[in-house]
Coordinates of C-alpha atoms in Angstrom, one line a residue:
X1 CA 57.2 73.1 181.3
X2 CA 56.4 76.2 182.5
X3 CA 59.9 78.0 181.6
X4 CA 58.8 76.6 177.6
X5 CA 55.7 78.6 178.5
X6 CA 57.1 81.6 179.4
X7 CA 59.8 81.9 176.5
X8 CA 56.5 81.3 174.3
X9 CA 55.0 84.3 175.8
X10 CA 58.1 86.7 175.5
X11 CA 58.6 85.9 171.9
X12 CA 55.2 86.3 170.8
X13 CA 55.5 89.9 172.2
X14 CA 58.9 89.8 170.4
X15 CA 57.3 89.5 167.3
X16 CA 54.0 91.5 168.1
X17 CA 56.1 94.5 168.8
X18 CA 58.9 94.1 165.8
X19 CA 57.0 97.1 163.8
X20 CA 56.2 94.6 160.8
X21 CA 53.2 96.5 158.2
X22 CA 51.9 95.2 155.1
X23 CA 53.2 97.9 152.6
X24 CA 49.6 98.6 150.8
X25 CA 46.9 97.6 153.9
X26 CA 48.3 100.6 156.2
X27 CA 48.3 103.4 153.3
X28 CA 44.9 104.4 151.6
X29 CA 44.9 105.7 148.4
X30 CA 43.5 109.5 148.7
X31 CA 44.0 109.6 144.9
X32 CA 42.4 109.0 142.1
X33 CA 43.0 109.4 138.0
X34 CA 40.7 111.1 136.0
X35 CA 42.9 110.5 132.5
X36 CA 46.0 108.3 131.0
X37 CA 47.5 109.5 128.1
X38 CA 50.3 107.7 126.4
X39 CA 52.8 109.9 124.1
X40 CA 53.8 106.5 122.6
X41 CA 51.8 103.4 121.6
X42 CA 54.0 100.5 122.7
X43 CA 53.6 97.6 124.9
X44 CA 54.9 98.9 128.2
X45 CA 52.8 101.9 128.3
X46 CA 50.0 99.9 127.7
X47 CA 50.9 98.0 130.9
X48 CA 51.7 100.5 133.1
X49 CA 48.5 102.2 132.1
X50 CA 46.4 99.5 132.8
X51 CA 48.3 98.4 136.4
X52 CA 47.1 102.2 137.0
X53 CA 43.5 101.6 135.9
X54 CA 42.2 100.7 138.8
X55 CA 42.4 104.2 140.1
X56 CA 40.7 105.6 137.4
X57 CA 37.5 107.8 138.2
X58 CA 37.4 107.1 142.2
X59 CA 34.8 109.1 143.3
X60 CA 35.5 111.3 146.2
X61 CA 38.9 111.6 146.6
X62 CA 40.8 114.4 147.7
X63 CA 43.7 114.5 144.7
X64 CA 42.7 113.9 141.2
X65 CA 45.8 113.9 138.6
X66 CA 45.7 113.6 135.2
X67 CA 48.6 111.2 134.1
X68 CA 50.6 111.2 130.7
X69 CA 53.0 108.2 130.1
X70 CA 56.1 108.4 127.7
X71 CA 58.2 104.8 127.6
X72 CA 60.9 103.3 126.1
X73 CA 62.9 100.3 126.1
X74 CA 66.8 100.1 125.3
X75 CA 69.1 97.1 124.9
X76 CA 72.7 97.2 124.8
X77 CA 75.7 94.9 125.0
X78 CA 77.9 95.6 127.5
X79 CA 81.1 93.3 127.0
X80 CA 81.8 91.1 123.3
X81 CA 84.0 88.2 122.9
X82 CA 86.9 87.7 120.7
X83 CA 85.0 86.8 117.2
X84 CA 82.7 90.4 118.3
X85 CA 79.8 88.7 119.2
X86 CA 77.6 89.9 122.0
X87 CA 78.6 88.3 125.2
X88 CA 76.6 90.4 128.1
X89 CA 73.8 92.8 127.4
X90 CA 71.5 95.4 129.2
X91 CA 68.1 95.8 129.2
X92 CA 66.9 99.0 130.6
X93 CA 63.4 100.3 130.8
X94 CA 62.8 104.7 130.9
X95 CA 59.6 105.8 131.5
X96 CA 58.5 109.8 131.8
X97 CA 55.4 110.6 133.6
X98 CA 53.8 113.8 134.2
X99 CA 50.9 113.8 137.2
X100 CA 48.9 117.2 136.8
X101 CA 46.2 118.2 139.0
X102 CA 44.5 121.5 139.5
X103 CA 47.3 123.2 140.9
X104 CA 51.0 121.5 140.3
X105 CA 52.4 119.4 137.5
X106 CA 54.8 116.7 138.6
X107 CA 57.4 115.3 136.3
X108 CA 59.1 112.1 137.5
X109 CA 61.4 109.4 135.4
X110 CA 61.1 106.3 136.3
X111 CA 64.4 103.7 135.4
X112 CA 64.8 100.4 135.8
X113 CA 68.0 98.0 134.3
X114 CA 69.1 94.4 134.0
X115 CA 72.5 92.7 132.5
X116 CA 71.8 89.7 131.4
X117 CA 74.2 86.5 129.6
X118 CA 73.7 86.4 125.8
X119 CA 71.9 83.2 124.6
X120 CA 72.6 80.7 121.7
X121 CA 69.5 80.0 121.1
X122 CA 67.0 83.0 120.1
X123 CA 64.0 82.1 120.7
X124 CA 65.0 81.4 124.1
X125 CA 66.8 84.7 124.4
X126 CA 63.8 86.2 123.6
X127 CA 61.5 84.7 125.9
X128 CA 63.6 85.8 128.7
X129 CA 63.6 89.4 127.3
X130 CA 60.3 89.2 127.8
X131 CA 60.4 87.9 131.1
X132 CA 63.1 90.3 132.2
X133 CA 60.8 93.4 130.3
X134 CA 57.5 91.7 132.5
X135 CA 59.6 92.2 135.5
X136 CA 60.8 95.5 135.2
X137 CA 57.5 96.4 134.3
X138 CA 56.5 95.7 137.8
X139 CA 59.3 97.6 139.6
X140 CA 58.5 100.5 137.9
X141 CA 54.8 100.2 138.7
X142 CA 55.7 99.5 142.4
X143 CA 57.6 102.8 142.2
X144 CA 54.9 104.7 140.7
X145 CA 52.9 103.6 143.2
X146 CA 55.6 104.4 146.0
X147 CA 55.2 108.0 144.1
X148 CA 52.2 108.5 144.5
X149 CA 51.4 108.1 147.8
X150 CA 54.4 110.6 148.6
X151 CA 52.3 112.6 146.6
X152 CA 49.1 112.8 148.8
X153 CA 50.8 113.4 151.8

């Protein structure tokens, strides 16, 4: 019994000490956004912008940008079969972003891509296009915010 005990013991420091952080408790944001402006009006601006609302107008902060978005979507097929249909395709997401503050203007492109089976059915195909655009939509918000805190430091 008391062997059990003491191999309890050393893995609990085993996993006290491992170095594990949640990615977004540790990091305060030291940021905030006084404007969004999109360059285009379509649907994935509109999300990105308003995953980045909640930093909007933080009151004192050290870094204020100013952020323009400019997105686009972009699907192409990748391989046919032999009647020339589409057999795999590619969905790949672009977006531009420029972060201004007082003194510097950053520029960064954000990409993100997914290949994907053709479906039969389309209404089916394009419920997962929207799933797949939904998703990407999230990794490139995720990096964005990965972005920004490089930014502050």
């Amino acid at each position: 019994m008391k062997i059990y005990n003491q191999i309890f013991i050393i893995i609990l420091i085993f996993i006290n000490s491992c170095g594990y952080n949640p990615i977004y408790l540790e990091k305060k944001n030291y940021f905030s956004i006084t404007s969004i402006e999109l360059k285009d009006k379509n649907q994935i601006s509109y999300k990105i912008k308003n995953s980045l609302k909640k930093y909007i107008n933080i009151e004192n902060k050290p870094k204020t940008y100013a952020v323009s978005i400019k997105s686009n979507k972009q699907i192409r097929t990748t391989s046919k079969d032999k009647k020339g249909n589409a057999k795999t395709l590619e969905y790949k997401i672009s977006v531009q972003m420029v972060f201004s503050d007082l003194d510097n203007k950053y520029e960064k492109t954000f990409e993100e891509t997914f290949g994907y089976q053709n479906r039969s059915n389309k209404f089916n195909l394009k419920r997962y296009e929207n799933d797949i655009q939904n998703n990407l939509i999230e990794k490139i918000v995720f990096d964005i915010n990965q972005f920004l805190y490089q930014l502050e430091k």
